[in-house]
Short mmCIF file of C-alpha atoms and ligand atoms in Angstrom, two decimals:
data_model
loop_
_atom_site.label_atom_id
_atom_site.label_comp_id
_atom_site.label_asym_id
_atom_site.label_seq_id
_atom_site.Cartn_x
_atom_site.Cartn_y
_atom_site.Cartn_z
CA MET G 1 -47.91 -6.84 167.58
CA THR G 2 -49.94 -9.14 169.82
CA VAL G 3 -48.09 -7.80 172.82
CA CYS G 4 -48.84 -4.11 172.13
CA CYS G 5 -52.45 -4.63 170.99
CA GLY G 6 -53.35 -6.93 173.84
CA PRO G 7 -53.96 -4.29 176.53
CA LEU G 8 -55.83 -2.06 174.05
CA LEU G 9 -58.15 -4.81 172.90
CA ALA G 10 -58.68 -5.87 176.51
CA ALA G 11 -59.59 -2.29 177.42
CA LEU G 12 -62.04 -2.05 174.53
CA SER G 13 -63.61 -5.40 175.39
CA ALA G 14 -63.87 -4.39 179.04
CA CYS G 15 -65.51 -1.13 178.01
CA LEU G 16 -68.06 -2.96 175.88
CA ALA G 17 -68.79 -5.40 178.67
CA ALA G 18 -69.05 -2.71 181.31
CA THR G 19 -72.33 -0.98 182.07
CA SER G 20 -70.89 2.35 180.89
CA CYS G 21 -71.27 1.17 177.30
CA THR G 22 -74.75 -0.27 177.66
CA GLY G 23 -77.88 0.44 179.64
CA VAL G 24 -80.28 3.37 179.91
CA GLN G 25 -77.72 6.19 179.91
CA SER G 26 -75.09 5.37 177.34
CA ALA G 27 -74.12 7.24 174.20
CA LEU G 28 -72.68 3.92 172.95
CA ALA G 29 -76.08 2.21 173.11
CA PRO G 30 -77.96 4.57 170.79
CA SER G 31 -81.76 4.36 170.71
CA GLY G 32 -82.38 7.51 168.71
CA TYR G 33 -81.40 8.75 165.28
CA HIS G 34 -79.09 11.52 166.51
CA ALA G 35 -77.41 9.31 169.09
CA GLY G 36 -76.79 6.79 166.31
CA ARG G 37 -75.00 9.37 164.20
CA ILE G 38 -72.88 10.49 167.13
CA ALA G 39 -72.03 6.89 168.03
CA ALA G 40 -71.01 6.21 164.41
CA LEU G 41 -68.68 9.25 164.53
CA PHE G 42 -67.22 8.01 167.82
CA TRP G 43 -66.53 4.54 166.41
CA TRP G 44 -64.97 5.92 163.21
CA MET G 45 -62.71 8.21 165.22
CA THR G 46 -61.77 5.39 167.58
CA GLY G 47 -61.23 2.88 164.75
CA VAL G 48 -59.01 5.18 162.69
CA GLY G 49 -57.15 6.30 165.84
CA VAL G 50 -56.43 2.66 166.78
CA ALA G 51 -55.34 1.81 163.20
CA VAL G 52 -52.93 4.78 163.15
CA TRP G 53 -51.55 3.89 166.56
CA ILE G 54 -50.93 0.28 165.52
CA PHE G 55 -49.25 1.42 162.31
CA VAL G 56 -46.96 3.89 164.14
CA VAL G 57 -46.02 1.42 166.87
CA ALA G 58 -45.32 -1.31 164.26
CA LEU G 59 -43.09 1.09 162.36
CA ALA G 60 -41.22 2.10 165.51
CA LEU G 61 -40.66 -1.53 166.48
CA TYR G 62 -39.53 -2.44 162.99
CA TYR G 63 -36.87 0.31 162.91
CA ALA G 64 -35.82 -0.33 166.50
CA ARG G 65 -35.04 -3.94 165.57
CA THR G 66 -33.53 -3.43 162.11
CA ALA G 67 -31.54 -0.23 162.67
CA ASN G 68 -27.84 -0.95 162.35
CA GLY G 69 -26.46 2.53 162.15
CA GLU G 70 -26.54 2.87 158.39
CA GLN G 71 -28.79 5.58 156.98
CA ASN G 72 -30.88 5.59 153.85
CA ARG G 73 -31.59 9.29 153.34
CA ARG G 74 -33.94 8.79 150.42
CA ARG G 75 -36.10 6.22 152.27
CA ASP G 76 -36.07 8.25 155.52
CA GLY G 77 -37.08 11.40 153.63
CA TRP G 78 -40.09 9.68 152.09
CA LEU G 79 -41.05 8.29 155.47
CA ILE G 80 -41.01 11.74 157.04
CA VAL G 81 -42.95 13.45 154.27
CA GLY G 82 -45.34 10.54 153.69
CA GLY G 83 -45.88 9.37 157.26
CA GLY G 84 -45.34 12.64 159.07
CA VAL G 85 -47.06 15.13 156.77
CA ALA G 86 -49.24 13.54 154.08
CA PHE G 87 -50.74 10.66 156.07
CA PRO G 88 -51.91 12.71 159.10
CA THR G 89 -53.11 15.55 156.86
CA ILE G 90 -55.25 13.19 154.72
CA THR G 91 -56.53 11.10 157.63
CA LEU G 92 -57.45 14.07 159.81
CA THR G 93 -59.04 15.94 156.88
CA ILE G 94 -61.26 12.95 156.11
CA LEU G 95 -62.33 12.59 159.73
CA LEU G 96 -62.85 16.38 160.04
CA VAL G 97 -65.04 16.52 156.94
CA TYR G 98 -66.99 13.47 158.09
CA GLY G 99 -67.57 15.07 161.50
CA LEU G 100 -68.39 18.57 160.20
CA ALA G 101 -70.81 17.18 157.62
CA MET G 102 -72.80 15.75 160.50
CA ILE G 103 -73.37 19.10 162.20
CA PRO G 104 -76.19 20.47 160.02
CA GLU G 105 -78.37 17.39 160.46
CA THR G 106 -77.71 17.14 164.20
CA VAL G 107 -78.67 20.78 164.87
CA ALA G 108 -81.53 20.98 162.32
CA ARG G 109 -84.93 21.92 163.71
CA ALA G 110 -87.72 19.36 163.69
CA PRO G 111 -90.26 19.85 160.87
CA GLU G 112 -93.18 22.26 161.38
CA GLY G 113 -95.96 20.58 163.33
CA SER G 114 -93.64 18.30 165.33
CA LEU G 115 -94.19 17.74 169.05
CA GLN G 116 -92.85 20.71 171.04
CA VAL G 117 -91.47 20.19 174.51
CA ALA G 118 -90.05 23.07 176.57
CA VAL G 119 -87.59 22.13 179.31
CA THR G 120 -86.29 24.64 181.83
CA GLY G 121 -83.25 23.93 183.96
CA GLU G 122 -83.90 24.68 187.64
CA GLN G 123 -81.64 24.13 190.66
CA TRP G 124 -81.74 21.09 190.60
CA TRP G 125 -84.63 19.72 188.63
CA TRP G 126 -86.28 19.99 185.23
CA ARG G 127 -89.50 21.86 184.49
CA VAL G 128 -91.18 20.16 181.50
CA ARG G 129 -93.96 21.72 179.47
CA TYR G 130 -95.68 20.21 176.46
CA LEU G 131 -96.49 23.12 174.15
CA THR G 132 -99.20 23.64 171.60
CA ALA G 133 -99.77 26.54 169.22
CA GLU G 134 -102.12 28.03 171.83
CA GLY G 135 -99.87 27.57 174.87
CA GLU G 136 -99.21 24.77 177.32
CA GLN G 137 -100.94 21.44 177.13
CA ALA G 138 -99.39 19.85 180.21
CA VAL G 139 -96.77 20.70 182.82
CA LEU G 140 -94.72 18.20 184.79
CA ALA G 141 -91.22 17.73 186.17
CA ASN G 142 -88.21 15.47 185.80
CA GLU G 143 -89.90 13.17 183.32
CA ILE G 144 -90.44 13.31 179.59
CA ARG G 145 -92.40 10.89 177.50
CA LEU G 146 -92.10 10.77 173.75
CA PRO G 147 -93.75 8.91 170.88
CA VAL G 148 -91.42 6.49 169.08
CA GLY G 149 -90.23 7.30 165.54
CA GLU G 150 -91.22 10.98 165.55
CA PRO G 151 -88.96 14.04 165.64
CA VAL G 152 -89.43 16.16 168.74
CA GLN G 153 -88.48 19.80 169.06
CA PHE G 154 -87.03 20.68 172.46
CA ARG G 155 -86.99 24.33 173.53
CA LEU G 156 -84.42 24.71 176.29
CA ASP G 157 -83.85 27.57 178.72
CA SER G 158 -82.84 28.47 182.26
CA ASP G 159 -83.47 31.44 184.53
CA ASN G 160 -80.72 30.70 187.02
CA VAL G 161 -77.34 29.20 185.98
CA ILE G 162 -76.15 27.23 182.93
CA HIS G 163 -77.36 23.64 182.81
CA SER G 164 -76.95 21.13 179.98
CA PHE G 165 -79.70 18.83 178.77
CA TRP G 166 -78.44 15.41 177.79
CA VAL G 167 -80.11 12.07 177.08
CA PRO G 168 -77.07 10.08 175.86
CA SER G 169 -79.11 7.19 174.40
CA LEU G 170 -81.17 9.58 172.29
CA GLY G 171 -78.88 12.38 171.11
CA GLY G 172 -76.32 15.05 171.83
CA LYS G 173 -76.23 17.49 174.71
CA MET G 174 -77.34 21.09 174.59
CA ASP G 175 -76.60 23.92 177.04
CA MET G 176 -79.49 25.72 178.75
CA ILE G 177 -78.38 29.32 179.08
CA PRO G 178 -80.01 32.09 181.14
CA GLY G 179 -81.40 34.82 178.92
CA ARG G 180 -81.60 32.81 175.74
CA VAL G 181 -83.34 29.84 174.19
CA THR G 182 -81.49 26.89 172.66
CA TRP G 183 -83.03 24.15 170.51
CA LEU G 184 -82.47 20.43 170.26
CA THR G 185 -84.14 17.86 168.06
CA LEU G 186 -84.41 14.22 169.08
CA ARG G 187 -85.97 11.30 167.21
CA PRO G 188 -86.27 8.19 169.38
CA GLU G 189 -86.23 4.94 167.42
CA VAL G 190 -86.83 2.39 170.14
CA THR G 191 -89.46 2.24 172.92
CA GLY G 192 -88.10 2.01 176.45
CA ILE G 193 -86.97 4.05 179.42
CA PHE G 194 -83.82 6.14 179.14
CA ARG G 195 -82.03 8.30 181.65
CA GLY G 196 -80.94 11.88 181.14
CA ALA G 197 -78.65 14.05 183.20
CA CYS G 198 -77.39 17.59 183.60
CA ALA G 199 -74.03 17.76 181.80
CA GLU G 200 -72.85 21.16 183.06
CA TYR G 201 -71.81 21.85 186.63
CA CYS G 202 -74.61 23.98 188.08
CA GLY G 203 -74.09 23.99 191.87
CA THR G 204 -74.18 21.74 194.92
CA SER G 205 -76.59 19.08 193.66
CA HIS G 206 -75.56 19.10 189.98
CA GLY G 207 -74.88 15.36 190.30
CA LEU G 208 -78.43 14.81 191.59
CA MET G 209 -80.16 16.43 188.61
CA SER G 210 -81.40 13.58 186.46
CA PHE G 211 -84.60 12.65 184.68
CA TYR G 212 -86.21 9.83 182.78
CA VAL G 213 -87.40 9.72 179.24
CA GLN G 214 -89.95 7.08 178.38
CA VAL G 215 -90.39 6.39 174.69
CA MET G 216 -93.82 4.94 173.94
CA GLU G 217 -96.02 3.83 171.06
CA LYS G 218 -97.93 6.80 169.65
CA ALA G 219 -101.36 5.72 170.92
CA ALA G 220 -100.09 5.14 174.46
CA PHE G 221 -98.27 8.47 174.34
CA ASP G 222 -101.38 10.37 173.26
CA GLU G 223 -103.35 8.78 176.07
CA TRP G 224 -100.61 9.64 178.57
CA LEU G 225 -100.41 13.28 177.40
CA ALA G 226 -104.17 13.69 177.54
CA HIS G 227 -104.08 12.36 181.10
CA GLN G 228 -101.26 14.75 182.06
CA ALA G 229 -103.38 17.68 180.80
CA ARG G 230 -106.26 16.78 183.14
CA PRO G 231 -106.59 18.10 186.70
CA ALA G 232 -105.58 15.94 189.64
CA ARG G 233 -107.78 13.10 190.76
CA LEU G 234 -109.57 13.35 194.09
CA PRO G 235 -108.04 11.66 197.15
CA ALA G 236 -109.11 8.04 197.14
CA ASP G 237 -109.38 7.48 200.92
CA ALA G 238 -109.55 9.26 204.25
CA GLU G 239 -105.80 9.31 204.83
CA ALA G 240 -105.09 10.80 201.41
CA ALA G 241 -107.84 13.38 202.00
CA ARG G 242 -106.19 14.33 205.29
CA GLY G 243 -102.89 14.63 203.36
CA ALA G 244 -104.55 16.99 200.87
CA GLY G 245 -105.59 19.22 203.76
CA LEU G 246 -102.07 19.11 205.26
CA PHE G 247 -100.62 19.98 201.85
CA LEU G 248 -102.53 23.27 201.87
CA SER G 249 -102.23 24.05 205.62
CA ASN G 250 -98.45 23.51 205.69
CA GLY G 251 -97.82 25.91 202.84
CA CYS G 252 -96.79 23.33 200.22
CA SER G 253 -99.15 25.11 197.82
CA ALA G 254 -97.03 28.27 197.94
CA CYS G 255 -94.43 26.49 195.80
CA HIS G 256 -96.32 23.63 194.11
CA THR G 257 -99.26 23.42 191.78
CA VAL G 258 -101.79 20.63 191.96
CA ARG G 259 -104.22 21.48 189.16
CA GLY G 260 -107.86 21.26 190.20
CA THR G 261 -107.02 22.32 193.80
CA PRO G 262 -106.21 25.74 195.32
CA ALA G 263 -102.50 24.81 195.17
CA ALA G 264 -101.01 27.04 192.44
CA GLY G 265 -97.39 27.72 193.39
CA VAL G 266 -94.90 27.84 190.52
CA ILE G 267 -91.52 27.84 192.35
CA GLY G 268 -91.30 24.07 192.64
CA PRO G 269 -92.39 21.17 190.43
CA ASP G 270 -96.02 20.79 189.34
CA LEU G 271 -97.33 17.81 191.38
CA THR G 272 -100.66 17.26 189.64
CA HIS G 273 -99.69 13.72 188.58
CA VAL G 274 -96.60 13.17 190.71
CA GLY G 275 -97.73 9.71 191.91
CA GLY G 276 -97.59 8.37 188.37
CA ARG G 277 -94.01 9.46 187.73
CA LEU G 278 -91.00 7.21 187.52
CA SER G 279 -89.01 9.25 190.06
CA ILE G 280 -89.06 12.14 192.52
CA GLY G 281 -86.29 14.55 193.47
CA ALA G 282 -85.12 14.67 189.82
CA GLY G 283 -84.39 11.05 189.11
CA ILE G 284 -82.95 10.15 192.51
CA MET G 285 -85.81 8.31 194.30
CA ASP G 286 -88.82 6.34 193.16
CA THR G 287 -92.38 7.27 194.05
CA ARG G 288 -93.28 4.59 196.59
CA PRO G 289 -94.99 6.16 199.65
CA GLY G 290 -92.03 5.29 201.89
CA GLN G 291 -89.67 7.18 199.58
CA LEU G 292 -92.07 10.16 199.37
CA ARG G 293 -92.27 10.25 203.17
CA ASP G 294 -88.49 10.13 203.42
CA TRP G 295 -88.10 12.91 200.88
CA LEU G 296 -90.56 15.18 202.75
CA ALA G 297 -88.78 14.65 206.04
CA ARG G 298 -85.16 14.93 204.86
CA THR G 299 -85.00 16.94 201.64
CA GLY G 300 -81.75 18.75 202.48
CA HIS G 301 -79.99 15.54 203.54
CA ILE G 302 -81.03 13.73 200.40
CA LYS G 303 -80.30 16.64 198.04
CA PRO G 304 -77.87 19.18 199.55
CA GLY G 305 -78.75 22.79 198.74
CA VAL G 306 -82.32 21.98 197.64
CA HIS G 307 -84.65 24.97 197.96
CA MET G 308 -87.48 22.89 199.43
CA PRO G 309 -87.38 22.93 203.26
CA ALA G 310 -87.54 19.60 205.09
CA PHE G 311 -90.77 18.84 206.95
CA GLY G 312 -89.23 16.46 209.47
CA MET G 313 -90.84 18.45 212.32
CA LEU G 314 -94.29 17.12 211.31
CA PRO G 315 -95.64 14.10 213.23
CA ASP G 316 -94.97 10.86 211.39
CA ALA G 317 -98.69 10.30 210.85
CA ASP G 318 -98.88 13.63 208.99
CA LEU G 319 -95.93 12.73 206.80
CA GLN G 320 -97.58 9.39 206.00
CA ALA G 321 -100.83 11.18 205.09
CA LEU G 322 -98.98 13.65 202.85
CA ALA G 323 -97.13 10.77 201.15
CA ALA G 324 -100.41 8.92 200.68
CA TYR G 325 -101.95 12.01 199.09
CA LEU G 326 -99.00 12.57 196.72
CA ASP G 327 -98.72 8.89 195.84
CA GLY G 328 -102.40 8.93 194.90
CA LEU G 329 -101.90 11.84 192.43
CA GLU G 330 -101.39 9.53 189.50
CU1 CUA Z 1 -77.97 21.42 186.21
CU2 CUA Z 1 -75.79 20.61 186.37
#
């Protein structure tokens, strides 16, 4: 037995030790109620599967060693009916019922009055809108912040191709389908930063379509959301002010909104508070000015197929000024 279980146990231990089973983007390191339920189902399925495998291999080894040609029809008949029909039927039925019973609670809507967040899948980024009964409270991109311990109702859609919204540490995945709205409820239980990803192939840069979810204490979240709802702050220095001018004169405002300025484009991400975000380019770069400058100059190299043109033809000083302006939009 030690011989046949050794590799399996080693594989399981290696999996647990590897980053794929821990960290900010792992369904096996649940930090939300729904992710916890899904992880429990996974471990039950795995545990029972391993137990059955060990039982079957042990039985096979036993008969391989003891078989001496003589047959015991009565014993063999019981083994076939018991081990081949009854045992798998009972085991699989129990696991099936356990799994199916979990569906209603994992797809249930959040209670009336819960926080409502609309997320739209774009190619290849996420448009995020915090909704109120009256309309939108704040618009941002590629970043979601949530209060800890509260159910959140996500309203998911897409106007291009099918994407799939997935934050493995917090819950299950849900498709975003053109022409219809899908719903997902999450209830984070731990504060921290988690990573989400698109889980449905959606074109060239599908693999570069990520986002971050920051789970915060309620008071800090309320403060953050109120800040997101406010217009952009004014440029803090001369270089940022020059960047603000370049932003308008180079046509950036045709695609991007910076609330409180004439920039009101809706094709690309809302940049009103882009400098305060955890990432740009949908989870692929951080927001240091050097990274912003790099992104502006080489968008298509960094993210193949991106709709935003590269502005590498601008003088370096202009790119620096634009980056300074965007970095200051906290
Ligand atoms: Cu969006 Cu894959």
